[in-house]
PDB file of C-alpha atoms and ligand atoms in Angstrom:
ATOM      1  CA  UNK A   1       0.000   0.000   0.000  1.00 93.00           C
ATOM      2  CA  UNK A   2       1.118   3.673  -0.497  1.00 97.00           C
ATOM      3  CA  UNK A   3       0.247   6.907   1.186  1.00 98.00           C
ATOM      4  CA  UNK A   4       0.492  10.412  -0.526  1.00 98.00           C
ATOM      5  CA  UNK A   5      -0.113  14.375   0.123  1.00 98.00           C
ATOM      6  CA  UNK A   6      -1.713  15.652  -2.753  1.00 98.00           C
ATOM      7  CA  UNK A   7      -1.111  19.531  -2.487  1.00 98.00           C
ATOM      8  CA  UNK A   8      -1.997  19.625   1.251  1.00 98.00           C
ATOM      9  CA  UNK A   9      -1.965  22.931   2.864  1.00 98.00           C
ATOM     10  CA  UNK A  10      -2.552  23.540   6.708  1.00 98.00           C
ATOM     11  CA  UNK A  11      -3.300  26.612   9.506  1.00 98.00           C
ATOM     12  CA  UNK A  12      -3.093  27.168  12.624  1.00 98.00           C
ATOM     13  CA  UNK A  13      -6.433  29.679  12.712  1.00 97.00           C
ATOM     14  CA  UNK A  14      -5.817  31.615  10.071  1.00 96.00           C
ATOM     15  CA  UNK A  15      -2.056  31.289   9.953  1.00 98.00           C
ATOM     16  CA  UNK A  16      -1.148  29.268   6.884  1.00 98.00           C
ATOM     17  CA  UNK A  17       2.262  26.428   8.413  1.00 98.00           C
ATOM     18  CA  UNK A  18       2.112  23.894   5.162  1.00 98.00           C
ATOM     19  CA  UNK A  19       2.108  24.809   1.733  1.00 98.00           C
ATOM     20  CA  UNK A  20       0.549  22.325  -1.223  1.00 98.00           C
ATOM     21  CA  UNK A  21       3.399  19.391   0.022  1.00 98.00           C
ATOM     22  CA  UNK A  22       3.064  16.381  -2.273  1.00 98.00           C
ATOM     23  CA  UNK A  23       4.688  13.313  -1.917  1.00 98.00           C
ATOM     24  CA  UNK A  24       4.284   9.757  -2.070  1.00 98.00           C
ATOM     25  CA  UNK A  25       5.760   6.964   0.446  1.00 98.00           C
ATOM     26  CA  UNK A  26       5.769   3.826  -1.500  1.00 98.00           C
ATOM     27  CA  UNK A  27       4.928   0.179   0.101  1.00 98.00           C
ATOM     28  CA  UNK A  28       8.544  -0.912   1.497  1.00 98.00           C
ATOM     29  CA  UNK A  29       9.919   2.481   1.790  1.00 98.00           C
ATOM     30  CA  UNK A  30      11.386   4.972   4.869  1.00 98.00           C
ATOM     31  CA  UNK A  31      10.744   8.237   4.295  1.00 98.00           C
ATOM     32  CA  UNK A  32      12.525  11.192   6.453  1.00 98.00           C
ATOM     33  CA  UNK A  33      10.717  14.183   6.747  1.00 98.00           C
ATOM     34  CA  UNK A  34      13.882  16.923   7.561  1.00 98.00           C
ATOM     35  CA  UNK A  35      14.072  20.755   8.327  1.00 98.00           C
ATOM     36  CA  UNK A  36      14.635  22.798  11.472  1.00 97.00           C
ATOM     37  CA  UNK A  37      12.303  23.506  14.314  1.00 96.00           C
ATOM     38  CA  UNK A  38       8.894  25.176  13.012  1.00 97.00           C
ATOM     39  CA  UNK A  39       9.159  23.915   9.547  1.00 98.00           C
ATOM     40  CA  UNK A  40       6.313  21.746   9.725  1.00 98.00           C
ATOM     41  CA  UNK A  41       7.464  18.644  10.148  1.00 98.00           C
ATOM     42  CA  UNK A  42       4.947  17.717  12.967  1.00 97.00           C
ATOM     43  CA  UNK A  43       2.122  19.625  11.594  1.00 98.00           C
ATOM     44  CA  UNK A  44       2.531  17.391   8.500  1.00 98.00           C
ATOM     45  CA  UNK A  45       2.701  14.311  10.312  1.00 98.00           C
ATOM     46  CA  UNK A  46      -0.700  14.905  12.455  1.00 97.00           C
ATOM     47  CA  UNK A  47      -2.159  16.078   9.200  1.00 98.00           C
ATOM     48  CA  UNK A  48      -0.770  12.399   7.550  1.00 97.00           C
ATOM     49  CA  UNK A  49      -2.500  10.906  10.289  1.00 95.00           C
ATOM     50  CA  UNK A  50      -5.811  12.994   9.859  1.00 92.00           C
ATOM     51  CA  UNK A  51      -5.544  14.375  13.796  1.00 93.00           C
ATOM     52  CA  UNK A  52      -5.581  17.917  11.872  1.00 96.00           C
ATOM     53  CA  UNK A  53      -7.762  17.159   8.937  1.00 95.00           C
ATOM     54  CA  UNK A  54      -6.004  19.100   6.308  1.00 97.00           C
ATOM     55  CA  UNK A  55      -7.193  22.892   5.156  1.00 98.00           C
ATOM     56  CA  UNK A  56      -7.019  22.041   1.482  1.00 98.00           C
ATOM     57  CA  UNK A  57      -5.562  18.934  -0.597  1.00 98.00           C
ATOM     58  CA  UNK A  58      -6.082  15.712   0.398  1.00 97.00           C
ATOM     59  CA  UNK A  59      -4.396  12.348   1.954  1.00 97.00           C
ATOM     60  CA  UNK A  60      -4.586   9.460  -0.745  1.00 97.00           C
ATOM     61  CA  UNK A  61      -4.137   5.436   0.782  1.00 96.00           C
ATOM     62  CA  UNK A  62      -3.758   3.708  -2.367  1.00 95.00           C
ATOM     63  CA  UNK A  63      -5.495   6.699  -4.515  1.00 93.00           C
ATOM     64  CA  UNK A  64      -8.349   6.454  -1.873  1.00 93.00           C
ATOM     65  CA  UNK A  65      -9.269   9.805   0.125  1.00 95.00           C
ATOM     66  CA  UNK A  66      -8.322   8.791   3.590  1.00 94.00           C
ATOM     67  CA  UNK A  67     -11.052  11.462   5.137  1.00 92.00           C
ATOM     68  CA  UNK A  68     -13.181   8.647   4.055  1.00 91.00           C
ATOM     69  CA  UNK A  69     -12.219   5.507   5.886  1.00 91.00           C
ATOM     70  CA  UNK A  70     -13.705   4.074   8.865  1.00 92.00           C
ATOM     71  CA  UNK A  71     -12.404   5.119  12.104  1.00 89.00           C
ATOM     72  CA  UNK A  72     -11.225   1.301  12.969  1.00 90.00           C
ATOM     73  CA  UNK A  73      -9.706   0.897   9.449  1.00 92.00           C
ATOM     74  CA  UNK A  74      -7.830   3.785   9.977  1.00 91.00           C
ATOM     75  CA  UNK A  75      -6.820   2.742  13.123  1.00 90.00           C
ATOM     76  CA  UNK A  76      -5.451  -0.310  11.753  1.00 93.00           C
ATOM     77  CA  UNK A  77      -3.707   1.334   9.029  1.00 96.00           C
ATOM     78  CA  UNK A  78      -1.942   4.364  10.649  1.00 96.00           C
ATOM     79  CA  UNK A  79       0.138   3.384  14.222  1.00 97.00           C
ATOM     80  CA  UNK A  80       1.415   7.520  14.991  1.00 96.00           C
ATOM     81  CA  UNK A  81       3.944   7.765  17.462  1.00 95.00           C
ATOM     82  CA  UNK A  82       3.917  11.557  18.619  1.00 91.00           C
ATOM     83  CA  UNK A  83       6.535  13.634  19.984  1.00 86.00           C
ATOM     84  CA  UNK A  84       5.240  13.800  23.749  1.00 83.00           C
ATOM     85  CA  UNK A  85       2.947  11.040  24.572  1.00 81.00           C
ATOM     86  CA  UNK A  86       0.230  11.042  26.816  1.00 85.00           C
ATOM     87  CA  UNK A  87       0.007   8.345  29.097  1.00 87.00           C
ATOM     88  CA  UNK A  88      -1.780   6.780  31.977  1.00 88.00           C
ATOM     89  CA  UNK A  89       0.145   6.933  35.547  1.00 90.00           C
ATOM     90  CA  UNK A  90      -0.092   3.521  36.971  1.00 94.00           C
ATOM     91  CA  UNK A  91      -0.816   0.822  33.767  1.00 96.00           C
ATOM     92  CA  UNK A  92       1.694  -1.553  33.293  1.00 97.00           C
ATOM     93  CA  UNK A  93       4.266  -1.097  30.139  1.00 98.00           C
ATOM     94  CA  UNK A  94       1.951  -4.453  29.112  1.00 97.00           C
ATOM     95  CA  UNK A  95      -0.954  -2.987  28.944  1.00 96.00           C
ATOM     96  CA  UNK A  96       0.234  -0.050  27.493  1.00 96.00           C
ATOM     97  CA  UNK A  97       1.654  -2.073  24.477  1.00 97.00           C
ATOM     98  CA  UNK A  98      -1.691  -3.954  24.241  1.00 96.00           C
ATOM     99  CA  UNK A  99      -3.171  -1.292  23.806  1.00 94.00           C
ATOM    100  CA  UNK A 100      -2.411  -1.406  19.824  1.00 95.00           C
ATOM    101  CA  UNK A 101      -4.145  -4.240  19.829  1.00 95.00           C
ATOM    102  CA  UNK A 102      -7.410  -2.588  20.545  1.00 91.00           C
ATOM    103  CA  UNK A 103      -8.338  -2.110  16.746  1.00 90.00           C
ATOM    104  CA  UNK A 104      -8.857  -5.738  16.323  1.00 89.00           C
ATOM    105  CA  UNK A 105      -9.892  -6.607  19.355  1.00 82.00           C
ATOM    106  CA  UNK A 106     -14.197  -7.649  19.900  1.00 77.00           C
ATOM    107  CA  UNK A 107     -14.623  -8.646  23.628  1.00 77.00           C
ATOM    108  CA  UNK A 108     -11.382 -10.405  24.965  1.00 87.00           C
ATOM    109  CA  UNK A 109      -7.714 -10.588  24.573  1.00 90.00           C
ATOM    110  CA  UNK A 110      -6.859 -13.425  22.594  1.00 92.00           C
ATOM    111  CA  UNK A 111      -3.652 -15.711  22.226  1.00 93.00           C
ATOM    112  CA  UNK A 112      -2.750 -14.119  19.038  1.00 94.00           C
ATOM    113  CA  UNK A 113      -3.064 -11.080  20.237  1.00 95.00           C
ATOM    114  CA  UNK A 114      -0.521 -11.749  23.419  1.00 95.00           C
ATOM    115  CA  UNK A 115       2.262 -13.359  20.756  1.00 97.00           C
ATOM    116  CA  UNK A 116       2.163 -10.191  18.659  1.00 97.00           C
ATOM    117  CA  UNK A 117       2.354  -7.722  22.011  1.00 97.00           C
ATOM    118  CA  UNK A 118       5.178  -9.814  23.100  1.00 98.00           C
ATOM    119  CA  UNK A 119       6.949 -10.031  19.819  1.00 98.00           C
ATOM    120  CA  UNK A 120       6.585  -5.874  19.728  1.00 98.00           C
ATOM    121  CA  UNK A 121       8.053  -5.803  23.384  1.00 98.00           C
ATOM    122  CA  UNK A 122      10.864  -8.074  22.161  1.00 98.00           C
ATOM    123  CA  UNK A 123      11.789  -6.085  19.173  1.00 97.00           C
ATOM    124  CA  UNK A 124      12.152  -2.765  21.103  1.00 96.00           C
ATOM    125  CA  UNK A 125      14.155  -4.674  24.788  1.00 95.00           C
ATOM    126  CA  UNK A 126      11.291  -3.637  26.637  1.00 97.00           C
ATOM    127  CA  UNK A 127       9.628  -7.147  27.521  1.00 98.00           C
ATOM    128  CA  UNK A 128      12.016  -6.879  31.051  1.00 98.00           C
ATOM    129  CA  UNK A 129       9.435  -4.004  31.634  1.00 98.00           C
ATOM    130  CA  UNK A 130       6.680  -5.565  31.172  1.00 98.00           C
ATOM    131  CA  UNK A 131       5.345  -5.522  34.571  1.00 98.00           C
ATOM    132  CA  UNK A 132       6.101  -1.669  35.004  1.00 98.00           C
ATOM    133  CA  UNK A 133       4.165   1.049  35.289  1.00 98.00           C
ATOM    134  CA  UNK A 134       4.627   3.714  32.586  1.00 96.00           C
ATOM    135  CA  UNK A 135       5.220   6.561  35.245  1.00 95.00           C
ATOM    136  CA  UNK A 136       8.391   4.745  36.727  1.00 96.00           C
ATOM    137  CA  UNK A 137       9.729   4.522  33.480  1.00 96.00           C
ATOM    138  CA  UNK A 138      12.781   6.849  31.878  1.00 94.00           C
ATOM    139  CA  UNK A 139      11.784   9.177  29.411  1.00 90.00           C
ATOM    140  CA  UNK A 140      13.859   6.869  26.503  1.00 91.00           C
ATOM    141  CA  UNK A 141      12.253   3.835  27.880  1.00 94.00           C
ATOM    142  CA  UNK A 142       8.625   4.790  27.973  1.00 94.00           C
ATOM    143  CA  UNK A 143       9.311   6.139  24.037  1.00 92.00           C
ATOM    144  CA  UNK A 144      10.213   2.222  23.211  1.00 95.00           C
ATOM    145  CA  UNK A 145       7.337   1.420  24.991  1.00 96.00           C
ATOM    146  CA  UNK A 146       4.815   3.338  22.755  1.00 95.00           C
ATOM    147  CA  UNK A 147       6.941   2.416  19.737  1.00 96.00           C
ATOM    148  CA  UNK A 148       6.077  -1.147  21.023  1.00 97.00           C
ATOM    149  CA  UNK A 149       2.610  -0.410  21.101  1.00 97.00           C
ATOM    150  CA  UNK A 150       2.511   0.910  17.574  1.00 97.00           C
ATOM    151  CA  UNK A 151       4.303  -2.258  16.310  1.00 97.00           C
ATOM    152  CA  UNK A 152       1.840  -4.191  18.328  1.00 97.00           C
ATOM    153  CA  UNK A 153      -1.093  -2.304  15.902  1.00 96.00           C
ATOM    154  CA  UNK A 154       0.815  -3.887  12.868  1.00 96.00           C
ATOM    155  CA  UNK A 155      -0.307  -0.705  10.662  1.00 97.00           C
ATOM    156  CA  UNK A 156       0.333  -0.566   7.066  1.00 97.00           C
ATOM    157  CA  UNK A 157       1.825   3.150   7.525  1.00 98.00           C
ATOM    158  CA  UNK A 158       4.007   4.112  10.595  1.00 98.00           C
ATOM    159  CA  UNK A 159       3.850   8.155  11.487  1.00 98.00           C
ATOM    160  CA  UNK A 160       6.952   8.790  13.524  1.00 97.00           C
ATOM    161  CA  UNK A 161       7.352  12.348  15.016  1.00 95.00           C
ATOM    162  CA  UNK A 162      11.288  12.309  16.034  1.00 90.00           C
ATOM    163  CA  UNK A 163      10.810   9.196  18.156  1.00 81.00           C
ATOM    164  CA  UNK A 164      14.659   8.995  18.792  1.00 82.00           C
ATOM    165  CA  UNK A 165      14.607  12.144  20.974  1.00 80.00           C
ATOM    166  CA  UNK A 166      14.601  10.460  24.065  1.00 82.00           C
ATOM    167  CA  UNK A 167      16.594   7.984  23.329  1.00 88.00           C
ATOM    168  CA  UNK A 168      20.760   7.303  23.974  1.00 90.00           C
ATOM    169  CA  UNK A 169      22.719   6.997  20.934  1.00 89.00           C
ATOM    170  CA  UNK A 170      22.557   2.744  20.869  1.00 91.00           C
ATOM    171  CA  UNK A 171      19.032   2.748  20.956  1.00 90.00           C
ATOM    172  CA  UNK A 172      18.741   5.637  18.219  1.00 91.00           C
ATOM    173  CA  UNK A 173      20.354   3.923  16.121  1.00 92.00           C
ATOM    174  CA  UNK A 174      19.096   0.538  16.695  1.00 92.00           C
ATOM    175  CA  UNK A 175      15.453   1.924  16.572  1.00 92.00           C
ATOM    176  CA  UNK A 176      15.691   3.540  13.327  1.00 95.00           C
ATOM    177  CA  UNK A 177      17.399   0.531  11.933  1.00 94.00           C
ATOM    178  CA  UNK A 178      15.056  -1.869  13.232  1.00 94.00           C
ATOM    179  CA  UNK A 179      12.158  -0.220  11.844  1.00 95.00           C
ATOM    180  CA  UNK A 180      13.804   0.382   8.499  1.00 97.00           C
ATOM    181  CA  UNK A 181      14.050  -3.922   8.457  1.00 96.00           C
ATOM    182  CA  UNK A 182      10.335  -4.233   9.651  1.00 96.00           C
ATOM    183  CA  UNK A 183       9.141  -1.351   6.511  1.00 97.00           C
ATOM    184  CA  UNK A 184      11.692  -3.200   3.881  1.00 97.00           C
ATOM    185  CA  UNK A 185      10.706  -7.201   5.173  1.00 97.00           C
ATOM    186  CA  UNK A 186       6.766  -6.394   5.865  1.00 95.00           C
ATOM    187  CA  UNK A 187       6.545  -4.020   2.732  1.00 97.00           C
ATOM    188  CA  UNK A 188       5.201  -1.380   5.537  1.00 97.00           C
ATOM    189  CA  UNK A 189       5.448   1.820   5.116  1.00 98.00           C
ATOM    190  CA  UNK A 190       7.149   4.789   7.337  1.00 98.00           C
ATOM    191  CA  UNK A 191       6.944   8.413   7.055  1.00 98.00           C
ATOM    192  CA  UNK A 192       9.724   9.620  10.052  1.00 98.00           C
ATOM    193  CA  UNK A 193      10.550  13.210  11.433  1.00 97.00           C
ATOM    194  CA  UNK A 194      14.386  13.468  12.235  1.00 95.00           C
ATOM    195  CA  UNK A 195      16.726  15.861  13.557  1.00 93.00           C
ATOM    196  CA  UNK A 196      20.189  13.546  12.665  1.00 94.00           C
ATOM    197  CA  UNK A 197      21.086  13.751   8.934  1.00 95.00           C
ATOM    198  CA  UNK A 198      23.418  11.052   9.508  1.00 94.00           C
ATOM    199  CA  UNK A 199      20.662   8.967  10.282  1.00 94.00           C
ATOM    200  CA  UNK A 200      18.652   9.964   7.437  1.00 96.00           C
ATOM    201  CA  UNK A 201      21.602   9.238   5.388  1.00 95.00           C
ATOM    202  CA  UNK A 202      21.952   6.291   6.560  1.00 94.00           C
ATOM    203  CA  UNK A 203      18.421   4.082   6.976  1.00 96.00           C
ATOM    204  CA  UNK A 204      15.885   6.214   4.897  1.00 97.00           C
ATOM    205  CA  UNK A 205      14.883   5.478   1.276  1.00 97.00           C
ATOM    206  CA  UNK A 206      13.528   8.775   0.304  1.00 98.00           C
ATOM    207  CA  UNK A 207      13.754  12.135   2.125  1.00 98.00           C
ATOM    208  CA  UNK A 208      11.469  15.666   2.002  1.00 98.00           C
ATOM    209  CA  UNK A 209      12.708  18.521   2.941  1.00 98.00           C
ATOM    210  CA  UNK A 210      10.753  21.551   4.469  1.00 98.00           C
ATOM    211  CA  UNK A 211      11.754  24.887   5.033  1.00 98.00           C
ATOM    212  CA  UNK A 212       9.009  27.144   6.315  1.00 98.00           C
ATOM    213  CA  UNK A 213       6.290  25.395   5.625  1.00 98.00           C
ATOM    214  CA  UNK A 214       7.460  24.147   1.580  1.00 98.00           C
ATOM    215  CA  UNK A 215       9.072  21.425   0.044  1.00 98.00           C
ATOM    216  CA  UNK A 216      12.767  22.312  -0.570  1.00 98.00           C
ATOM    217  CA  UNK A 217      13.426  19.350  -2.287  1.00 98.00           C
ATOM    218  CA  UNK A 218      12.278  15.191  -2.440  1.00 98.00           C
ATOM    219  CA  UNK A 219      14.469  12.873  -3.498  1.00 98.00           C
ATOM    220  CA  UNK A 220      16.946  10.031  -2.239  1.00 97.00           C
ATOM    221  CA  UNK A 221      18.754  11.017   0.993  1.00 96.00           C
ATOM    222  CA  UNK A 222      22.089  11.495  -1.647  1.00 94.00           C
ATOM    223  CA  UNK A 223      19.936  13.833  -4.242  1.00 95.00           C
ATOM    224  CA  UNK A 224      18.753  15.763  -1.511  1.00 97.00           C
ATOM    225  CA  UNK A 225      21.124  16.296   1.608  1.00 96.00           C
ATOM    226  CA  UNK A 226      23.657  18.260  -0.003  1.00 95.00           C
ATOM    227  CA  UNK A 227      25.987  20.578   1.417  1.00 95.00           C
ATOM    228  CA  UNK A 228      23.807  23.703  -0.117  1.00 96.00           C
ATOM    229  CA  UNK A 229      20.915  22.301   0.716  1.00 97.00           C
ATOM    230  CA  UNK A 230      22.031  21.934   4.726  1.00 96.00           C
ATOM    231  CA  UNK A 231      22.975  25.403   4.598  1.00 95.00           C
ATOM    232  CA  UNK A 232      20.055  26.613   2.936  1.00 96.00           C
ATOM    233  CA  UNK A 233      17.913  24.594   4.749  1.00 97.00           C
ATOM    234  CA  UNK A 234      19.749  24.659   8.304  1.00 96.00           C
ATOM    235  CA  UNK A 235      22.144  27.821   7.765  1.00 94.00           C
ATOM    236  CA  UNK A 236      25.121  25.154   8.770  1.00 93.00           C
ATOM    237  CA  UNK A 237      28.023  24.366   6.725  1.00 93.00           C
ATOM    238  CA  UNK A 238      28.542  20.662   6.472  1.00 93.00           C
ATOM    239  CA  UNK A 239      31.177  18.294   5.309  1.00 94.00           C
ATOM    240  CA  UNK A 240      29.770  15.340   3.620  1.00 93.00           C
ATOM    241  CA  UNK A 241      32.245  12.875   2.653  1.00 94.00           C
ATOM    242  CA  UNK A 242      31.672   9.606   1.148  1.00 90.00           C
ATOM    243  CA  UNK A 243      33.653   6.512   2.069  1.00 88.00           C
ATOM    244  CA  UNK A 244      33.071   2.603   1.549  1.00 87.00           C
ATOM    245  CA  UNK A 245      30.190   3.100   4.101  1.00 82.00           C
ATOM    246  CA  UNK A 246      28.244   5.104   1.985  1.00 86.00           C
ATOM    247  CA  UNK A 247      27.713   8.862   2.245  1.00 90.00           C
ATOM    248  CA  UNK A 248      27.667  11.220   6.011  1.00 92.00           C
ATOM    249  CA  UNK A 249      28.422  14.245   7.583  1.00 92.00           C
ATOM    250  CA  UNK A 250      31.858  14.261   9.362  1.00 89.00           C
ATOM    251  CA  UNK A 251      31.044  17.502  10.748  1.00 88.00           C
ATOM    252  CA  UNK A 252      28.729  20.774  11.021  1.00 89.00           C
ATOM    253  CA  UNK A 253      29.658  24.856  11.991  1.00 89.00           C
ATOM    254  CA  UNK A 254      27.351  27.435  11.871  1.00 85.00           C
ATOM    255  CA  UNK A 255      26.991  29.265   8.686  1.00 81.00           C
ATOM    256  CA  UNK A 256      27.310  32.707   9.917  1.00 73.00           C
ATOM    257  CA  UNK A 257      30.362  31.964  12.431  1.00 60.00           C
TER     258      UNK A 257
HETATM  259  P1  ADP B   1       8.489  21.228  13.342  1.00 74.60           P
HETATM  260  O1  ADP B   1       7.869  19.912  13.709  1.00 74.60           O
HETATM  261  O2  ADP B   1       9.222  21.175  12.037  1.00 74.60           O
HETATM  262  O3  ADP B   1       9.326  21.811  14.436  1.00 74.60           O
HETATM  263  P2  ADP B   1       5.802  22.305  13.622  1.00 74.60           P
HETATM  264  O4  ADP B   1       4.927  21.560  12.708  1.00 74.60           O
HETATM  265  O5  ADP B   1       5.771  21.937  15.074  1.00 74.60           O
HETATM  266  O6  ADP B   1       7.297  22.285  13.066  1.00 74.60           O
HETATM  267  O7  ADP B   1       5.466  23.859  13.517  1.00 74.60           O
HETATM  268  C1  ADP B   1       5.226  24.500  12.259  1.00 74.60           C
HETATM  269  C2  ADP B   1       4.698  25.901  12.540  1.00 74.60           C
HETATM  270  O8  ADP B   1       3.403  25.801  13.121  1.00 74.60           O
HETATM  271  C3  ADP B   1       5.556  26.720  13.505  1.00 74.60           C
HETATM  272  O9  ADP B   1       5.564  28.045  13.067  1.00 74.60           O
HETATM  273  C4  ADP B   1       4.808  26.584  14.821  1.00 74.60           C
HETATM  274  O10 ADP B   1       5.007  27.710  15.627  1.00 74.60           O
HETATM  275  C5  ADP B   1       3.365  26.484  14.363  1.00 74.60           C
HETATM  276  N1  ADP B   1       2.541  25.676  15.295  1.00 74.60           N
HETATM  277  C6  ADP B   1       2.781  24.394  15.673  1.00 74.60           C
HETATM  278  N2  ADP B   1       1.808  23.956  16.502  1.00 74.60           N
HETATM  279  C7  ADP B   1       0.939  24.994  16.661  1.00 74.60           C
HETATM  280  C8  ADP B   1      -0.272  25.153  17.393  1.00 74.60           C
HETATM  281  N3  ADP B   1      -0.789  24.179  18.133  1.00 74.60           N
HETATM  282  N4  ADP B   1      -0.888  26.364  17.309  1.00 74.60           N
HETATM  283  C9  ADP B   1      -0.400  27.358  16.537  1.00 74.60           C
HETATM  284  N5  ADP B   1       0.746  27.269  15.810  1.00 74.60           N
HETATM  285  C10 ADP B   1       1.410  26.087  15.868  1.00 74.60           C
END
């Protein structure tokens, strides 16, 4: 399945933030939404996953307006992980995760439904907190536990708002890489807000860029993260090299310095 923004504009009130962005994220593919603070990154995702219905344009699932689906369809299509989660003090980190579950659920939890929440605890080292509370948690824990949760709602599109921004540099990595694996083996699909080029470089298939609001540029992570566009973009001077590993920034200094 595929998702696309067909010439999707959003406000805040009357103040436009997006400008006509359209894009497609292929079945099987990463896609990194980049640009600094305030350039719309999570405006776009919450309007991708239809928590701000969009002020003009439209959100296609496989050519379909997705205004249209079912509220449980949806659910079962879109797993968003936001930026700052809202969570319940006292439920275990188990019942948390099983929460994803609830799209598919009728009356009771069933077998299959404890495999996959356990298999999702597994895949982000959380199943050692399984009998938790939330609350107790540290903030980089509690954001693989709701990453859990969304892999527990086995969605065919994954909305990630810079879900590495809690996390230590191990499980950064290791979280974007893992989910790049799940997208490539389960032909899912993930749209992904990041801050670390180097990680965009690295495990993303495609890449947007948005500066105030506007696409930049869309391309492959080596069309578009150039060092022009990082200064244009970020007003930072990179060096990108490129070495048997592939392509990365060795370093960054401030434009204007
Ligand atoms: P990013 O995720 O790239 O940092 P945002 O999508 O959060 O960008 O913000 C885009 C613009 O929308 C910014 O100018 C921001 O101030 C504005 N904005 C974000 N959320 C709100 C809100 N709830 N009300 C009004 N303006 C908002």
């Amino acid at each position: 399945m595929k998702i696309a923004t067909e010439s999707v504009s959003q406000k805040y009130g009357n103040v436009p933030v997006l400008h006509d962005i359209s894009f497609t994220a292929d079945a099987g593919e990463v896609v990194a939404l980049l640009g600094p603070n305030g350039s719309g990154k999570s405006t776009l995702i919450k309007t991708i996953a239809d928590i701000l219905p969009p002020a003009s344009g439209k959100i296609l699932i496989d050519g379909t307006d997705a205004s249209a689906l079912d509220p449980i369809d949806r659910a079962k299509l879109i797993g968003y992980v936001p930026q700052y989660f809202h969570y319940t003090p006292f439920t275990t980190v188990l019942d948390t995760v099983l929460i994803g579950r609830r799209p598919y659920m009728s009356w009771s939890v069933t077998d299959d439904d404890l495999a996959v929440v356990d298999n999702s605890l597994a895949t982000m080292h959380v199943t050692d907190l399984a009998g938790r509370f939330v609350n107790e948690l540290s903030g980089g824990q509690r954001q693989r536990v709701f990453i859990a949760r969304t892999l527990a709602q086995q969605p065919a599109f994954y909305l990630f708002d810079e879900p590495t921004s809690s996390l230590d540099l191990r499980h950064q990595l290791e979280t974007v890489a893992t989910m790049q694996k799940i997208v490539h083996e389960e032909k899912s699909c993930m749209i992904i807000a990041l801050h670390d080029l180097n990680l965009a470089l690295r495990y993303t298939d495609k890449v947007v860029m948005l500066k105030d609001g506007r696409t930049y540029a869309c391309g492959t992570p080596e069309e578009v993260l150039t060092e022009d566009a990082v200064r244009d973009v970020y007003g930072v001077c990179a060096e990108i090299v490129e070495n048997s590993h592939g392509r990365f920034i060795l370093s960054y200094a401030p434009s204007d310095v």
